[in-house]
mmCIF file of C-alpha atoms and ligand atoms in Angstrom:
data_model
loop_
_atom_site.group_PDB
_atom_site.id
_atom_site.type_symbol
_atom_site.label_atom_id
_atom_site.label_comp_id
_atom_site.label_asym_id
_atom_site.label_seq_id
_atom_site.Cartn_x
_atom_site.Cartn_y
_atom_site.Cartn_z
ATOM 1 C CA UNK A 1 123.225 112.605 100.316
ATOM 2 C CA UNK A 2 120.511 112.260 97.460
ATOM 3 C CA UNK A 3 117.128 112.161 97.671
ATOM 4 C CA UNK A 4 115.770 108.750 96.812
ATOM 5 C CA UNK A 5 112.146 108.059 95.342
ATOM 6 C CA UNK A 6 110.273 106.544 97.639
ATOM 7 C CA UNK A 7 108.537 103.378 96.909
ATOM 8 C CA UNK A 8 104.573 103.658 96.772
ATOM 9 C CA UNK A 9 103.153 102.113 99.837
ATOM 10 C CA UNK A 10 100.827 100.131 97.736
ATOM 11 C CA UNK A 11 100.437 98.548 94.040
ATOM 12 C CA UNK A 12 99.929 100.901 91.515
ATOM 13 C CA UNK A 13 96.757 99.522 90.788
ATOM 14 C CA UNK A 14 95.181 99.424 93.931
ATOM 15 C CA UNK A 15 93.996 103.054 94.025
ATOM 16 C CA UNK A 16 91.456 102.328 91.257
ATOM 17 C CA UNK A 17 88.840 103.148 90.489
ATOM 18 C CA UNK A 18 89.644 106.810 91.494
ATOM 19 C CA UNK A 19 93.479 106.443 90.086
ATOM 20 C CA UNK A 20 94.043 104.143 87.325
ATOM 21 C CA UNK A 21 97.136 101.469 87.225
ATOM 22 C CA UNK A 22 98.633 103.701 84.103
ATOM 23 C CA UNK A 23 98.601 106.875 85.517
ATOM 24 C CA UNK A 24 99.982 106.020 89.142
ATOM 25 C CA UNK A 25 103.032 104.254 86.748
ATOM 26 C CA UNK A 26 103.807 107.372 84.884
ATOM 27 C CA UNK A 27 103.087 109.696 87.462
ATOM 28 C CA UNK A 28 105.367 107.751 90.146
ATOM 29 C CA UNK A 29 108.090 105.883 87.779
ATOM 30 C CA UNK A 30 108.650 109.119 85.420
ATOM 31 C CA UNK A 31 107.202 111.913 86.935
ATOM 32 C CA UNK A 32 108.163 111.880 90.327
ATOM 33 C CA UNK A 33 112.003 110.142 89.321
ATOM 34 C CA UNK A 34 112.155 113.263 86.873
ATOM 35 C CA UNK A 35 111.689 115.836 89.778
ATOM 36 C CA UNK A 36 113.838 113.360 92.048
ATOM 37 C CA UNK A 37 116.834 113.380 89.584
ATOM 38 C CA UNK A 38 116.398 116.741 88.753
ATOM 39 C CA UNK A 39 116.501 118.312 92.575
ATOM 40 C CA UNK A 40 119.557 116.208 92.736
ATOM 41 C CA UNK A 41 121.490 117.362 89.837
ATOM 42 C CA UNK A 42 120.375 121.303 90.706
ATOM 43 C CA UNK A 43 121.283 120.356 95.170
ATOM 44 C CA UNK A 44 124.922 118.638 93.709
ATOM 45 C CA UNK A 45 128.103 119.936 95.634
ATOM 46 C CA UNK A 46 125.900 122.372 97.888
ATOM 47 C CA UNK A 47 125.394 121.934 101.890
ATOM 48 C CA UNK A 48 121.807 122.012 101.433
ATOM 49 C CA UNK A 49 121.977 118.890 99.886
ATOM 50 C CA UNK A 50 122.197 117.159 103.067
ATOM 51 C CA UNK A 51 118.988 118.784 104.417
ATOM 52 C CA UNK A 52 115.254 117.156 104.522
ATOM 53 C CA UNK A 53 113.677 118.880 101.369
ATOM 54 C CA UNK A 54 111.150 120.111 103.519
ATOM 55 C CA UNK A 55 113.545 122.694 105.106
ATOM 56 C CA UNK A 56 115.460 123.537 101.424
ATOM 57 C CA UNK A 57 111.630 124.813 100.886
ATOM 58 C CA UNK A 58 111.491 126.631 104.097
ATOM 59 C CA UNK A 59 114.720 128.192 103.570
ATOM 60 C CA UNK A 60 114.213 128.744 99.556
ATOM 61 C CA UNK A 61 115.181 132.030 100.021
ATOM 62 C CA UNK A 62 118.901 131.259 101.252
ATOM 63 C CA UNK A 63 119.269 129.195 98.379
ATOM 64 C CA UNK A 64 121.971 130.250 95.799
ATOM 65 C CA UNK A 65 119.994 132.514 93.274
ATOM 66 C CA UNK A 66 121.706 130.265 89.987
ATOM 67 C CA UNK A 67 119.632 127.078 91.554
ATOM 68 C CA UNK A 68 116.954 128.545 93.100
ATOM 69 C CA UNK A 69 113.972 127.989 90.432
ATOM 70 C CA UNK A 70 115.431 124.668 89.585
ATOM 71 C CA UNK A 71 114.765 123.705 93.241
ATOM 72 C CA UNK A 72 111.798 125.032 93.648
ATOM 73 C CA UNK A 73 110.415 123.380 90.725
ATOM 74 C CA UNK A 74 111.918 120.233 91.491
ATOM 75 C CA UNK A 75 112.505 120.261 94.913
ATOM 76 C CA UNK A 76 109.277 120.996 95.322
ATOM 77 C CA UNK A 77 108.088 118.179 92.723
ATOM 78 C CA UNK A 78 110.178 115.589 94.482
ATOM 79 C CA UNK A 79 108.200 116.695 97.963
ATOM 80 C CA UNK A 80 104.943 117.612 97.082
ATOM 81 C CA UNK A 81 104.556 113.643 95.500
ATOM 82 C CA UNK A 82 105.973 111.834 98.611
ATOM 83 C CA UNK A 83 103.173 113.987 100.933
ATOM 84 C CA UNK A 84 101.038 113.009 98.171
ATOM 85 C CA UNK A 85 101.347 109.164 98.072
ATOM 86 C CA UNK A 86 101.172 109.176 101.533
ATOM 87 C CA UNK A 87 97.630 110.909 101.926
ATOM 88 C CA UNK A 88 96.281 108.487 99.751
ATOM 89 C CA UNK A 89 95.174 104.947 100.515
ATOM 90 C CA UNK A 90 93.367 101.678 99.050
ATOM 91 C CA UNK A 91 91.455 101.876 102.735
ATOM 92 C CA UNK A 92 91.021 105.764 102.123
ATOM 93 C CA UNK A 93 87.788 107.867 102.249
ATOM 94 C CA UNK A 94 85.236 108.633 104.568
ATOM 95 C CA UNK A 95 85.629 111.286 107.365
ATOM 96 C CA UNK A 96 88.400 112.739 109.226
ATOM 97 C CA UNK A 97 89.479 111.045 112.356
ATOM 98 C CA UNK A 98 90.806 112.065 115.571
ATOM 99 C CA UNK A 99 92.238 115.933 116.419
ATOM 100 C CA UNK A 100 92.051 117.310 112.594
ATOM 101 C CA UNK A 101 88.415 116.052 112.332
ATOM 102 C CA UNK A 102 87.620 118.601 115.177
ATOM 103 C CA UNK A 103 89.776 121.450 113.623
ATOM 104 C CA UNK A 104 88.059 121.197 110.452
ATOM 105 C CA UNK A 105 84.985 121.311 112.250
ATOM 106 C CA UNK A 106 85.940 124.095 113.901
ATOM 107 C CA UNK A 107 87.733 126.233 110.891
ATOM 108 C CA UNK A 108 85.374 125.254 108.226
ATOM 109 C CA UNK A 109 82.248 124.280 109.881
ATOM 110 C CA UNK A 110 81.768 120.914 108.731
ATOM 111 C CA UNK A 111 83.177 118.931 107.000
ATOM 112 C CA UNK A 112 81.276 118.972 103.628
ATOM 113 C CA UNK A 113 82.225 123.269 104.188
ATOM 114 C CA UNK A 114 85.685 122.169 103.853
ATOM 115 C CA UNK A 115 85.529 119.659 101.171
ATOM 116 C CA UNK A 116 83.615 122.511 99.260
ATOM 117 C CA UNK A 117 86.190 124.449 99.833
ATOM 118 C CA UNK A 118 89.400 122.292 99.323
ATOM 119 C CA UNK A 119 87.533 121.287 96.330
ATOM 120 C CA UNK A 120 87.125 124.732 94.464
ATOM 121 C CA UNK A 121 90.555 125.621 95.263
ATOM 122 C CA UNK A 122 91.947 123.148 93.848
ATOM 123 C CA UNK A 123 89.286 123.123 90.587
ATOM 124 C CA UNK A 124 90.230 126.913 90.307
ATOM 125 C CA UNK A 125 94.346 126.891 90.311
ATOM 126 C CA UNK A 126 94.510 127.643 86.807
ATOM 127 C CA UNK A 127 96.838 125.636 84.559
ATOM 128 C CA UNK A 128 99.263 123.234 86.812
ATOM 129 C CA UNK A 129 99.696 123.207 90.640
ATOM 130 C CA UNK A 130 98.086 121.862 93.826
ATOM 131 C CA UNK A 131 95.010 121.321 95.799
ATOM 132 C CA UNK A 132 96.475 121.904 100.046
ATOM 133 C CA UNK A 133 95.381 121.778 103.361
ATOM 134 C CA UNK A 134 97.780 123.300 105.570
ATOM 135 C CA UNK A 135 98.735 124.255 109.282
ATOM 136 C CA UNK A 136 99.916 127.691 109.511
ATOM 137 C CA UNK A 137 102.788 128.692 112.289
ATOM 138 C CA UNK A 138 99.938 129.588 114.906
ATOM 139 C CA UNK A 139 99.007 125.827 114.245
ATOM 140 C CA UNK A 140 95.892 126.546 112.459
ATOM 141 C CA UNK A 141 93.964 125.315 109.454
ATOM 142 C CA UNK A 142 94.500 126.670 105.802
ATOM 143 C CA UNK A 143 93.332 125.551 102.893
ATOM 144 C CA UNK A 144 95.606 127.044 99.379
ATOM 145 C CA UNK A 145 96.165 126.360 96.096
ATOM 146 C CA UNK A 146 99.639 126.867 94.951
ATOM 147 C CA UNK A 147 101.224 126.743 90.852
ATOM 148 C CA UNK A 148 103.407 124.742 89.331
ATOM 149 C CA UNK A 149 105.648 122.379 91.772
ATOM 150 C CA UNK A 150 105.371 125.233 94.361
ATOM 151 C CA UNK A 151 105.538 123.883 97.806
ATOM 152 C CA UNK A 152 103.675 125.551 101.165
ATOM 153 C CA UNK A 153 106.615 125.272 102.788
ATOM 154 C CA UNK A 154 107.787 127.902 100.819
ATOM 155 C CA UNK A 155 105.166 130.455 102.267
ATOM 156 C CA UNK A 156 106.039 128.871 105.854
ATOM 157 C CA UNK A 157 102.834 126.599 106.003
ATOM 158 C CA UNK A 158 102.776 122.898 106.660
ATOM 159 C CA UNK A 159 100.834 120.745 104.244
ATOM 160 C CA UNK A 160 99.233 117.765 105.908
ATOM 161 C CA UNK A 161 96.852 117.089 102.829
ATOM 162 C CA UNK A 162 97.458 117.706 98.799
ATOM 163 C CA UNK A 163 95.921 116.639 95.939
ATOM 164 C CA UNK A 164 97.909 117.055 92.125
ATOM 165 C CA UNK A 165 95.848 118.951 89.645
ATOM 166 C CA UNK A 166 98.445 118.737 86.807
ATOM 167 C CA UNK A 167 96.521 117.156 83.875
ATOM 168 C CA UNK A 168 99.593 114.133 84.273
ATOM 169 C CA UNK A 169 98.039 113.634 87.482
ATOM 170 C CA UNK A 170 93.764 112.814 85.630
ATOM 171 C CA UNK A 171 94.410 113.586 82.367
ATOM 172 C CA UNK A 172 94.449 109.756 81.050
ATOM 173 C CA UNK A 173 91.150 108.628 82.725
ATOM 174 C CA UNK A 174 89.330 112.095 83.161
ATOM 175 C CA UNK A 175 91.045 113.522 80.224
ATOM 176 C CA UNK A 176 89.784 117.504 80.910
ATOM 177 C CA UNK A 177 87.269 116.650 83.722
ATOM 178 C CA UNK A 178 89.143 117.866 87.290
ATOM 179 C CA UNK A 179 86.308 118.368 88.928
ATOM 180 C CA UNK A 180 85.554 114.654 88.379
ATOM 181 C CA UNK A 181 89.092 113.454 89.277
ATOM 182 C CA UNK A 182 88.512 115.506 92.504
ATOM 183 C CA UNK A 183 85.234 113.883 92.995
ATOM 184 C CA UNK A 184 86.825 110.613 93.057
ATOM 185 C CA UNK A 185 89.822 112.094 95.067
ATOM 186 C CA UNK A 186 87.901 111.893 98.466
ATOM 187 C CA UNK A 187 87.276 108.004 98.084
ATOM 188 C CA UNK A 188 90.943 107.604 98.992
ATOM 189 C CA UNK A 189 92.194 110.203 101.525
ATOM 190 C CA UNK A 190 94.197 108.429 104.017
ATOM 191 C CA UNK A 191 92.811 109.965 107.473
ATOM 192 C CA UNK A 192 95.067 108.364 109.589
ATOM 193 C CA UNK A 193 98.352 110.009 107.640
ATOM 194 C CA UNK A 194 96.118 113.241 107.701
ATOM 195 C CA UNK A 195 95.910 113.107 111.372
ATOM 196 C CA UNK A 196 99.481 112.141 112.154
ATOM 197 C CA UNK A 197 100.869 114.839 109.448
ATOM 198 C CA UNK A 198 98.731 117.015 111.566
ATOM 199 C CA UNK A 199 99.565 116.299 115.170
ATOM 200 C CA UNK A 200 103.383 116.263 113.713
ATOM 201 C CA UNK A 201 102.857 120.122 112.258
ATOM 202 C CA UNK A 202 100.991 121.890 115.151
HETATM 203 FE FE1 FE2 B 1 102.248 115.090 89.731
#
């Protein structure tokens, strides 16, 4: 069966001001269909086609070498946007609740250690990629940065937190200023979905 786009679980203008209306339109409506038709196309006529996306990525390796690179690119477009949607909310911000708030205590020290950190990362992937925190098979804390449409789940990590540094992702309110974008990026974490992607992945 094909992978639908999901619908954003809230108006496209209601993560402002840290995401303006114009980019959540292009970045879900084109960018995220694009990757969504495009995984499709690439997963036609193959049995993986009827798995979650999130185990295509685990299992990239099995995938037929002809397709591979088209899924990971868009595979991991079309799952890397639906985790990221989800982590973000109009009622975002603030501080980590429940179970992860203690294992980011615990990992990073505090949590303005690991905001440091999650933010550099993601400042420093050079050129296109991601921003993740993830839970690692032992079921504990990572924070990565990862290229392109390149998905965790690839490297056998869970991400229960991303943030999009492609420029399509700031570029028309920030224009070259990530580090602001990122700024502005904690104001609408969705703690709740981090805490229930994280009791789901450990
Ligand atoms: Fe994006």
């Amino acid at each position: 069966m094909a992978y639908q786009l999901p619908d954003l679980p809230y108006a496209h203008d209601a993560l402002e001001p840290s995401i303006d209306k114009k980019t959540m339109e292009i970045h879900h409506g084109k960018h995220h269909q694009g990757y969504t038709n495009k995984v499709n196309s690439a997963l036609e006529g193959h049995d993986f086609a009827d798995l979650p996306i999130e185990e295509v990525l685990t299992r990239i390796k099995e995938v037929p070498e002809n397709i591979r690179q088209a899924v990971i690119n868009n595979g991991g477009g079309f799952a890397n946007h639906k985790l990221f949607w989800q982590v973000l909310s109009p009622k975002g911000g603030g501080e980590p609740k429940g179970e992860v708030a203690d294992a980011i205590k615990k990992t990073f020290g505090s949590f303005d250690k690991f905001k440091e950190k999650f933010s550099s990362t993601a400042a420093g992937q050079f050129g296109s990629g991601w921003g993740w925190l993830c839970v690692d098979d032992s079921g504990n804390l990572k924070v990565i940065s990862t290229a392109n449409q390149d998905s965790p789940y690839m490297h056998g990590l869970t991400p229960i937190l991303g943030v999009d540094v492609w420029e399509h992702a700031y570029y028309l309110k920030y224009q070259n200023r990530r580090p602001d974008y990122l700024a502005a990026f904690w104001d609408i974490v969705n703690w709740d979905q981090v805490e229930k992607n994280y009791q789901d992945a450990k």
